[in-house]
Coordinates of C-alpha atoms in Angstrom, one line a residue:
M18 CA 1.7 -10.1 -24.1
L19 CA 0.6 -6.6 -25.3
H20 CA -0.8 -8.1 -28.5
D21 CA -2.9 -10.6 -26.5
A22 CA -4.1 -7.8 -24.2
L23 CA -5.2 -5.7 -27.1
I24 CA -7.3 -8.6 -28.4
I25 CA -9.2 -8.6 -25.1
T26 CA -9.4 -4.8 -25.1
R27 CA -11.0 -4.7 -28.6
R28 CA -13.5 -7.4 -27.6
E29 CA -14.5 -5.6 -24.4
V30 CA -14.7 -2.1 -26.0
R31 CA -16.9 -3.5 -28.7
D32 CA -19.3 -5.1 -26.1
S33 CA -19.3 -1.9 -24.1
L34 CA -20.2 0.3 -27.1
R35 CA -23.2 -2.0 -27.8
D36 CA -24.7 -1.4 -24.3
W37 CA -26.9 1.7 -24.4
R38 CA -26.8 1.9 -20.6
I39 CA -23.2 2.7 -20.8
V40 CA -23.1 4.8 -24.0
A41 CA -26.1 7.0 -23.3
P42 CA -24.8 8.5 -20.0
I43 CA -21.3 9.0 -21.4
V44 CA -22.7 10.8 -24.5
I45 CA -24.9 13.0 -22.3
L46 CA -22.1 13.9 -20.0
T47 CA -19.8 14.5 -23.0
L48 CA -22.1 16.7 -25.0
V49 CA -24.6 18.2 -22.6
F50 CA -22.6 18.7 -19.4
P51 CA -19.9 20.9 -21.0
W52 CA -22.5 23.2 -22.3
I53 CA -24.2 23.5 -18.9
M54 CA -20.8 24.1 -17.3
N55 CA -20.0 26.8 -19.9
L56 CA -23.2 28.6 -19.1
S57 CA -22.5 28.3 -15.3
T58 CA -19.0 29.6 -15.8
R59 CA -20.1 32.6 -17.7
A60 CA -22.7 33.4 -15.1
A61 CA -20.1 33.1 -12.3
F62 CA -17.8 35.5 -14.3
A63 CA -20.6 38.1 -14.6
F64 CA -21.2 37.9 -10.9
V65 CA -17.6 38.2 -9.7
E66 CA -16.8 41.0 -12.1
E67 CA -19.3 43.2 -10.4
Y68 CA -17.0 43.1 -7.3
N69 CA -13.9 43.4 -9.4
A70 CA -12.6 40.0 -8.3
Q71 CA -10.4 39.3 -11.4
I72 CA -8.5 36.5 -9.9
I73 CA -11.5 34.2 -9.4
P74 CA -12.2 33.7 -13.2
A75 CA -8.6 32.7 -13.7
R76 CA -8.9 30.0 -11.1
L77 CA -12.5 29.0 -11.9
V78 CA -11.8 27.7 -15.4
P79 CA -9.2 25.1 -14.5
F80 CA -11.6 23.8 -11.9
A81 CA -14.5 23.6 -14.4
V82 CA -12.2 21.8 -16.9
M83 CA -11.3 19.2 -14.2
I84 CA -15.0 18.6 -13.3
V85 CA -16.1 18.3 -16.9
G86 CA -13.3 15.7 -17.4
F87 CA -14.0 13.8 -14.2
F88 CA -17.7 13.0 -14.7
P89 CA -17.2 10.8 -17.8
I90 CA -14.3 8.8 -16.2
S91 CA -16.6 8.0 -13.3
F92 CA -18.3 5.5 -15.6
S93 CA -15.0 3.7 -16.0
L94 CA -15.6 2.4 -12.5
I95 CA -18.9 0.9 -13.4
I96 CA -17.4 -0.8 -16.5
A97 CA -14.5 -2.1 -14.5
L98 CA -16.7 -3.5 -11.7
E99 CA -18.3 -5.8 -14.3
T100 CA -15.1 -7.0 -15.9
F101 CA -15.1 -10.4 -14.3
V102 CA -18.1 -10.6 -12.1
G103 CA -20.3 -9.4 -14.9
E104 CA -19.0 -12.1 -17.1
R105 CA -19.9 -14.6 -14.4
E106 CA -23.5 -13.4 -14.3
R107 CA -23.7 -13.4 -18.1
N108 CA -22.3 -17.0 -18.1
S109 CA -19.5 -16.0 -20.4
L110 CA -16.6 -16.2 -17.8
E111 CA -15.6 -19.8 -18.4
P112 CA -14.9 -19.3 -22.1
L113 CA -13.0 -16.1 -21.4
L114 CA -10.7 -17.6 -18.8
G115 CA -10.2 -20.6 -21.1
T116 CA -8.5 -18.5 -23.7
P117 CA -4.8 -19.4 -24.4
I118 CA -3.4 -16.1 -23.1
S119 CA -1.5 -15.3 -19.9
D120 CA -3.1 -14.0 -16.8
A121 CA -1.2 -10.7 -17.1
A122 CA -2.5 -10.2 -20.7
L123 CA -6.0 -10.9 -19.6
Y124 CA -5.8 -8.6 -16.7
L125 CA -4.2 -5.7 -18.7
G126 CA -6.7 -6.2 -21.5
K127 CA -9.6 -5.8 -19.1
L128 CA -7.9 -2.8 -17.6
L129 CA -7.5 -1.0 -20.9
A130 CA -11.0 -1.9 -22.1
A131 CA -12.6 -0.3 -19.0
T132 CA -10.5 2.8 -19.3
L133 CA -10.4 3.8 -23.0
P134 CA -14.1 4.7 -23.7
P135 CA -14.6 6.9 -20.5
V136 CA -11.2 8.6 -21.0
M137 CA -11.9 9.4 -24.6
A138 CA -15.3 10.8 -23.6
S139 CA -13.5 12.9 -20.9
Y140 CA -11.1 14.3 -23.4
L141 CA -14.0 15.1 -25.8
G142 CA -15.9 16.8 -23.0
M143 CA -13.0 19.0 -21.9
T144 CA -12.3 19.9 -25.6
A145 CA -16.0 20.9 -26.0
Y146 CA -16.0 23.0 -22.9
L147 CA -12.8 24.8 -23.9
I148 CA -14.1 25.5 -27.4
G149 CA -17.3 26.9 -26.0
M150 CA -15.2 29.2 -23.7
A151 CA -13.0 30.3 -26.6
L152 CA -16.1 31.1 -28.8
S153 CA -17.5 33.2 -26.0
A154 CA -14.2 35.1 -25.6
Q155 CA -13.6 33.8 -22.1
P156 CA -10.1 33.2 -20.6
I157 CA -8.4 29.8 -21.4
P158 CA -5.9 28.3 -18.9
D159 CA -2.3 27.8 -19.9
W160 CA -1.4 24.7 -21.8
S161 CA 0.7 23.5 -18.9
V162 CA -2.3 23.6 -16.6
L163 CA -4.5 21.9 -19.2
T164 CA -1.8 19.2 -19.6
Q165 CA -1.8 18.6 -15.8
I166 CA -5.5 18.3 -15.7
A167 CA -5.5 15.8 -18.7
L168 CA -2.8 13.7 -17.1
L169 CA -4.5 13.7 -13.7
T170 CA -7.8 12.7 -15.3
T171 CA -6.3 9.9 -17.2
T172 CA -4.3 8.6 -14.2
E173 CA -7.3 8.8 -11.9
A174 CA -9.3 6.8 -14.3
L175 CA -6.6 4.1 -14.5
V176 CA -6.3 4.0 -10.7
M177 CA -10.0 3.6 -10.2
V178 CA -10.2 1.0 -12.9
A179 CA -7.2 -1.0 -11.5
G180 CA -8.8 -1.0 -8.1
A181 CA -12.2 -2.0 -9.5
V182 CA -10.7 -4.8 -11.5
V183 CA -9.2 -6.2 -8.4
V184 CA -12.5 -6.0 -6.6
S185 CA -14.4 -7.6 -9.6
S186 CA -12.0 -10.5 -9.7
H187 CA -12.5 -11.3 -6.0
T188 CA -16.3 -11.1 -5.8
T189 CA -19.1 -13.3 -7.1
S190 CA -21.9 -10.7 -7.8
V191 CA -22.2 -7.3 -9.3
R192 CA -24.0 -6.2 -6.2
A193 CA -21.1 -7.2 -3.9
A194 CA -18.7 -5.4 -6.2
N195 CA -20.7 -2.2 -6.1
L196 CA -20.8 -2.3 -2.4
L197 CA -17.0 -2.7 -2.2
A198 CA -16.5 0.1 -4.7
S199 CA -17.0 2.6 -1.8
F200 CA -13.3 1.8 -0.9
I201 CA -12.4 3.3 -4.3
I202 CA -14.9 6.1 -4.5
I203 CA -14.3 7.7 -1.1
P204 CA -10.5 8.2 -1.5
T205 CA -11.1 9.5 -5.0
A206 CA -13.6 12.0 -3.8
F207 CA -11.2 13.2 -1.1
L208 CA -8.5 13.5 -3.8
I209 CA -10.8 15.6 -6.0
Q210 CA -11.4 18.0 -3.1
V211 CA -7.7 18.4 -2.6
E212 CA -7.1 19.1 -6.2
T213 CA -10.0 21.6 -6.2
A214 CA -8.4 23.5 -3.3
L215 CA -5.0 23.5 -5.1
L216 CA -6.5 24.8 -8.3
F217 CA -8.3 27.7 -6.5
W218 CA -5.0 28.5 -4.6
G219 CA -3.1 28.4 -7.9
A220 CA -0.7 25.9 -6.4
Y221 CA -0.2 24.1 -9.8
Q222 CA 3.2 22.8 -9.0
V223 CA 1.8 20.6 -6.2
L224 CA -0.4 18.8 -8.8
W225 CA 2.8 17.2 -10.3
F226 CA 3.4 15.5 -6.9
I227 CA -0.2 14.3 -6.8
L228 CA 0.3 12.9 -10.3
I229 CA 3.5 11.1 -9.3
A230 CA 1.7 9.6 -6.2
L231 CA -1.2 8.4 -8.5
I232 CA 1.3 6.7 -10.9
V233 CA 2.9 4.9 -8.0
A234 CA -0.6 3.9 -6.7
L235 CA -1.4 2.7 -10.2
A236 CA 1.7 0.6 -10.4
L237 CA 1.0 -1.0 -7.0
L238 CA -2.6 -1.8 -7.9
I239 CA -1.6 -3.4 -11.2
R240 CA 1.0 -5.4 -9.4
T241 CA -1.6 -6.5 -6.8
G242 CA -4.1 -7.4 -9.6
V243 CA -1.7 -9.4 -11.6
R244 CA -0.2 -11.1 -8.5
T245 CA -3.5 -12.1 -7.0
F246 CA -5.3 -13.0 -10.2
N247 CA -6.1 -16.7 -10.3
R248 CA -8.3 -18.2 -12.9
E249 CA -9.0 -21.4 -11.0
E250 CA -10.0 -19.5 -7.9
I251 CA -12.3 -17.2 -9.8
L252 CA -14.1 -20.2 -11.4
A253 CA -14.3 -22.2 -8.2
R254 CA -15.6 -19.3 -6.1
E255 CA -19.4 -19.8 -5.9
V256 CA -20.5 -17.4 -3.1
D257 CA -19.0 -14.7 -1.1
E258 CA -18.9 -15.7 2.6
F259 CA -18.1 -13.1 5.2
N260 CA -17.3 -15.4 8.1
L261 CA -16.6 -13.2 11.2
A262 CA -15.8 -16.2 13.4
A263 CA -13.2 -17.5 10.9
I264 CA -11.7 -14.1 10.7
A265 CA -11.6 -13.7 14.4
R266 CA -9.9 -17.1 14.8
M267 CA -7.3 -16.3 12.2
F268 CA -6.7 -12.9 13.9
R269 CA -6.3 -14.6 17.3
K270 CA -3.9 -17.1 15.9
F271 CA -1.7 -14.4 14.4
F272 CA -2.0 -12.2 17.5
I273 CA -1.4 -14.6 20.5
G274 CA -0.8 -18.0 18.9
E275 CA -2.4 -21.2 20.1
K276 CA -2.0 -20.2 23.8
F277 CA -1.3 -16.8 25.3
S278 CA 2.1 -16.4 26.9
L279 CA 3.4 -13.0 27.9
G280 CA 6.9 -14.3 28.3
R281 CA 6.9 -15.8 24.8
I282 CA 5.6 -12.6 23.4
Y283 CA 8.5 -10.5 24.9
R284 CA 11.2 -13.1 24.5
Y285 CA 10.3 -14.4 21.0
D286 CA 7.5 -12.7 19.2
L287 CA 8.4 -9.0 19.5
P288 CA 12.1 -9.5 18.6
R289 CA 11.1 -11.7 15.7
L290 CA 8.6 -9.1 14.4
V291 CA 11.2 -6.3 14.6
R292 CA 13.8 -8.4 12.8
A293 CA 11.3 -9.4 10.1
N294 CA 10.3 -5.8 9.5
G295 CA 13.8 -4.4 9.3
L296 CA 13.3 -2.9 5.8
P297 CA 10.2 -0.8 6.6
I298 CA 11.8 0.3 9.9
I299 CA 14.9 1.5 8.0
F300 CA 12.8 3.2 5.3
T301 CA 10.7 4.9 8.0
S302 CA 13.8 6.1 9.8
L303 CA 15.2 7.5 6.5
V304 CA 11.9 9.3 5.8
M305 CA 12.0 10.8 9.4
L306 CA 15.5 12.0 8.8
G307 CA 14.5 13.5 5.4
G308 CA 11.6 15.3 7.1
A309 CA 13.9 16.9 9.6
I310 CA 16.3 18.0 6.8
L311 CA 13.4 19.3 4.8
G312 CA 12.2 21.4 7.8
W313 CA 15.7 22.8 8.3
G314 CA 15.8 23.7 4.6
L315 CA 12.4 25.5 4.9
A316 CA 13.8 27.5 7.9
V317 CA 16.7 28.6 5.7
Q318 CA 14.5 29.4 2.7
Y319 CA 11.7 31.1 4.7
P320 CA 13.4 32.7 7.7
V321 CA 11.2 34.2 10.5
P322 CA 12.2 37.8 11.1
T323 CA 14.5 38.1 14.1
E324 CA 12.4 40.9 15.7
A325 CA 9.4 38.6 15.6
L326 CA 11.2 35.8 17.6
G327 CA 13.3 38.0 19.9
A328 CA 16.2 36.5 21.9
F329 CA 16.0 32.8 22.3
Q330 CA 15.6 32.4 26.0
V331 CA 13.0 31.1 28.4
D332 CA 11.4 33.1 31.2
P333 CA 10.7 30.6 34.1
A334 CA 7.5 32.2 35.2
E335 CA 6.0 32.5 31.7
F336 CA 7.2 29.0 30.9
Q337 CA 5.4 27.6 34.0
K338 CA 2.2 29.4 32.9
Q339 CA 2.4 27.6 29.5
L340 CA 2.9 24.3 31.3
D341 CA -0.2 24.8 33.4
A342 CA -2.3 26.1 30.4
P343 CA -5.1 23.8 29.0
G344 CA -4.6 22.2 25.7
M345 CA -5.5 24.0 22.5
G346 CA -7.1 22.2 19.5
I347 CA -5.0 19.2 18.7
L348 CA -2.3 20.3 21.1
P349 CA -2.6 18.5 24.4
R350 CA -2.3 19.7 27.9
L351 CA 1.3 19.2 29.1
D352 CA 0.7 16.4 31.6
T353 CA 1.4 12.7 31.3
W354 CA -2.0 11.3 30.4
S355 CA -2.9 14.1 27.9
I356 CA 0.4 13.6 26.0
F357 CA 0.1 9.9 26.1
F358 CA -3.5 9.8 24.8
N359 CA -2.6 12.4 22.1
N360 CA 0.4 10.5 20.8
T361 CA -1.5 7.2 20.9
R362 CA -4.5 8.7 19.0
A363 CA -2.1 10.2 16.4
L364 CA -0.4 6.9 15.7
L365 CA -3.7 4.9 15.5
I366 CA -5.2 7.4 13.1
A367 CA -2.0 7.1 10.9
A368 CA -2.4 3.3 11.0
I369 CA -6.0 3.5 9.9
L370 CA -5.2 5.9 7.1
A371 CA -2.3 3.6 6.0
L372 CA -4.9 0.9 5.1
F373 CA -6.4 3.3 2.5
S374 CA -3.1 4.6 1.0
F375 CA -0.7 1.6 0.9
G376 CA 0.9 3.1 4.0
A377 CA 1.8 6.4 2.4
L378 CA -0.4 8.6 4.7
A379 CA 1.2 7.1 7.8
L380 CA 4.6 8.3 6.5
I381 CA 3.2 11.8 5.6
L382 CA 1.7 12.2 9.2
L383 CA 5.1 11.3 10.6
L384 CA 6.8 13.9 8.4
L385 CA 4.7 16.8 9.8
P386 CA 5.9 16.9 13.4
V387 CA 9.5 15.9 12.4
G388 CA 9.5 18.7 9.8
I389 CA 8.3 21.2 12.4
V390 CA 11.1 20.2 14.8
G391 CA 13.6 20.6 12.0
F392 CA 12.2 24.0 11.1
F393 CA 12.4 25.3 14.7
A394 CA 15.9 23.9 15.0
G395 CA 16.9 25.8 11.9
Q396 CA 15.3 29.0 13.2
A397 CA 17.2 28.5 16.5
A398 CA 20.5 28.2 14.6
R399 CA 19.7 31.5 12.8
L400 CA 19.3 33.3 16.2
G401 CA 22.8 32.2 17.2
T402 CA 21.6 29.3 19.4
D403 CA 23.4 25.9 18.9
A404 CA 20.8 23.7 17.1
F405 CA 22.2 20.6 18.9
T406 CA 21.7 22.2 22.3
F407 CA 18.1 23.1 21.2
L408 CA 17.4 19.5 20.3
V409 CA 19.0 18.2 23.5
A410 CA 16.8 20.5 25.6
F411 CA 13.4 20.3 23.9
I412 CA 13.5 16.8 22.2
L413 CA 16.1 14.5 23.4
P414 CA 14.9 13.7 26.9
H415 CA 11.5 12.2 25.8
G416 CA 12.6 11.7 22.2
I417 CA 15.0 8.9 23.2
V418 CA 11.8 6.8 23.9
E419 CA 9.2 8.5 21.8
L420 CA 11.0 8.5 18.4
P421 CA 11.7 4.7 18.4
A422 CA 8.0 4.2 19.2
A423 CA 6.8 6.4 16.4
I424 CA 9.2 4.8 14.0
L425 CA 8.0 1.3 14.9
A426 CA 4.3 2.2 14.8
T427 CA 4.8 3.9 11.4
A428 CA 6.8 1.1 10.0
F429 CA 4.3 -1.5 11.0
A430 CA 1.5 0.7 9.7
L431 CA 3.4 1.0 6.3
R432 CA 3.6 -2.9 6.2
M433 CA -0.1 -3.1 7.1
G434 CA -1.1 -0.7 4.3
A435 CA 1.2 -2.5 1.8
S436 CA 0.2 -6.0 2.8
I437 CA -2.3 -6.5 0.0
I438 CA 0.2 -5.6 -2.7
A439 CA 2.3 -8.7 -2.6
P440 CA 1.0 -11.6 -0.4
P441 CA 3.4 -14.4 0.2
P442 CA 2.9 -17.7 -1.7
G443 CA 0.0 -19.8 -0.3
M444 CA -1.6 -16.8 1.4
S445 CA -4.4 -14.6 0.0
A446 CA -4.3 -10.8 0.1
G447 CA -7.0 -10.8 2.8
E448 CA -5.1 -13.4 5.0
N449 CA -1.9 -11.3 4.7
L450 CA -3.8 -8.2 5.7
I451 CA -5.2 -9.9 8.8
R452 CA -1.7 -11.0 9.7
A453 CA -0.3 -7.6 9.2
C454 CA -3.1 -6.1 11.4
A455 CA -2.4 -8.6 14.1
D456 CA 1.3 -7.9 14.0
F457 CA 0.7 -4.2 14.2
L458 CA -1.7 -4.6 17.2
K459 CA 0.8 -6.9 19.0
I460 CA 3.7 -4.5 18.6
F461 CA 1.5 -1.6 19.5
V462 CA 0.0 -3.1 22.6
F463 CA 3.0 -4.8 24.1
L464 CA 5.9 -2.4 23.0
I465 CA 4.7 0.9 21.7
L466 CA 2.2 1.7 24.3
P467 CA 4.7 1.3 27.2
F468 CA 7.2 3.4 25.3
L469 CA 4.6 6.1 24.7
L470 CA 3.6 6.1 28.4
I471 CA 7.3 6.5 29.5
A472 CA 7.9 9.2 26.9
A473 CA 4.8 11.1 28.0
W474 CA 6.0 11.0 31.6
V475 CA 9.4 12.2 30.7
E476 CA 8.0 15.0 28.5
A477 CA 5.7 16.3 31.2
T478 CA 8.2 16.1 34.0
L479 CA 11.8 16.0 33.0
T480 CA 11.9 17.8 29.7
P481 CA 10.6 21.1 31.1
Q482 CA 13.3 21.0 33.8
V483 CA 16.0 20.4 31.2
V484 CA 14.7 23.4 29.1
L485 CA 14.7 25.6 32.2
Y486 CA 18.2 24.5 33.2
I487 CA 19.6 25.3 29.7
Y488 CA 17.7 28.3 28.6
G489 CA 16.1 29.7 31.8
R490 CA 19.3 31.1 33.3

């Protein structure tokens, strides 16, 4: 398969290098932009040295290397978007799809062809920038940091290309493919901002975790592309049709069936959905448990000084003041409706973010509050308070209802985000996504929202009484 894929790669690379519209920008960004960035870096060094800010130059160079490397790979997206839909507009798609090679080889060949020229240009640009910095006697980052940046640049290019090839194989015009490319560009832009912050903070170890996440995303996108790639469908598709009425009918069918029946939903639909999603529910539960253990471990590793916390006890008058206080920032006021709307909003935001991250961001957002609970339980244990008693007082009363609701919402959000990866036979990725969204909304409206409302009432009324009973005496 690799031999066949390389045949396609050589053909595509040869065609790309003949197109001056692709070659000219890459050459400019490879040869001119590093020189401009070199001048900008030296000007920044001269400015910060006036204020004796020695740490800034050390953090600025890795950032500049990353930017110099990223600009050329942005053209990989343009090349990838034309892989299939461009062939259609050039009337060369039918001979290409008629070649006697497997779908996987054809897909991988297109993937490598769209990646190789921009990545090589990226490496050349970073090398030119570093040579310029060395010739001007400026500091050069460690090889470990440069290796991280090179690996991140390569993986980001592959991820963008893998996503763009999927888009290109499911559209009928370059214009439509370019419009859909925003779903690739926006997450990548956010990722670059996160990497920039980490580079300026010097948190280089965290970059390895981002690299691992990108590799996982790349594997998922390649799996999606190979699984959903269909030559006959590509040839038969004549025009993109965005039929809202058909989408609404399909969503309604998955959501309530042919006829709405509340009894059927509670007797049959909801139990069936929970049983069918046992694996994501178990996985989400394990992630939640891991977050609590991680929070406890951080409490042991980074203990808060005892004098800063004082004795672990609750003053009834002060506690009542806190209950009556207005909400602060993302923290809601401690009343039923404020807690209910806050939890509902958090789970819905997690579900929306899951659509753009294969479900990963929903799990991460679940980890944060659970990790905080584990951290405080660990700190309570350090102060001589029984951690189990702490959890019984502060978490258990409403957690009995709220935690299952959070697990269910996150599990169905995870399935919704991963729905395009492996659609079942006879169903397209879009249809599977619509079904997953309908299932999420059904479980959310008819099961999770009632759970959240009950949990909010318990948290606002019963949990404070339990806390006062245990720690207020």
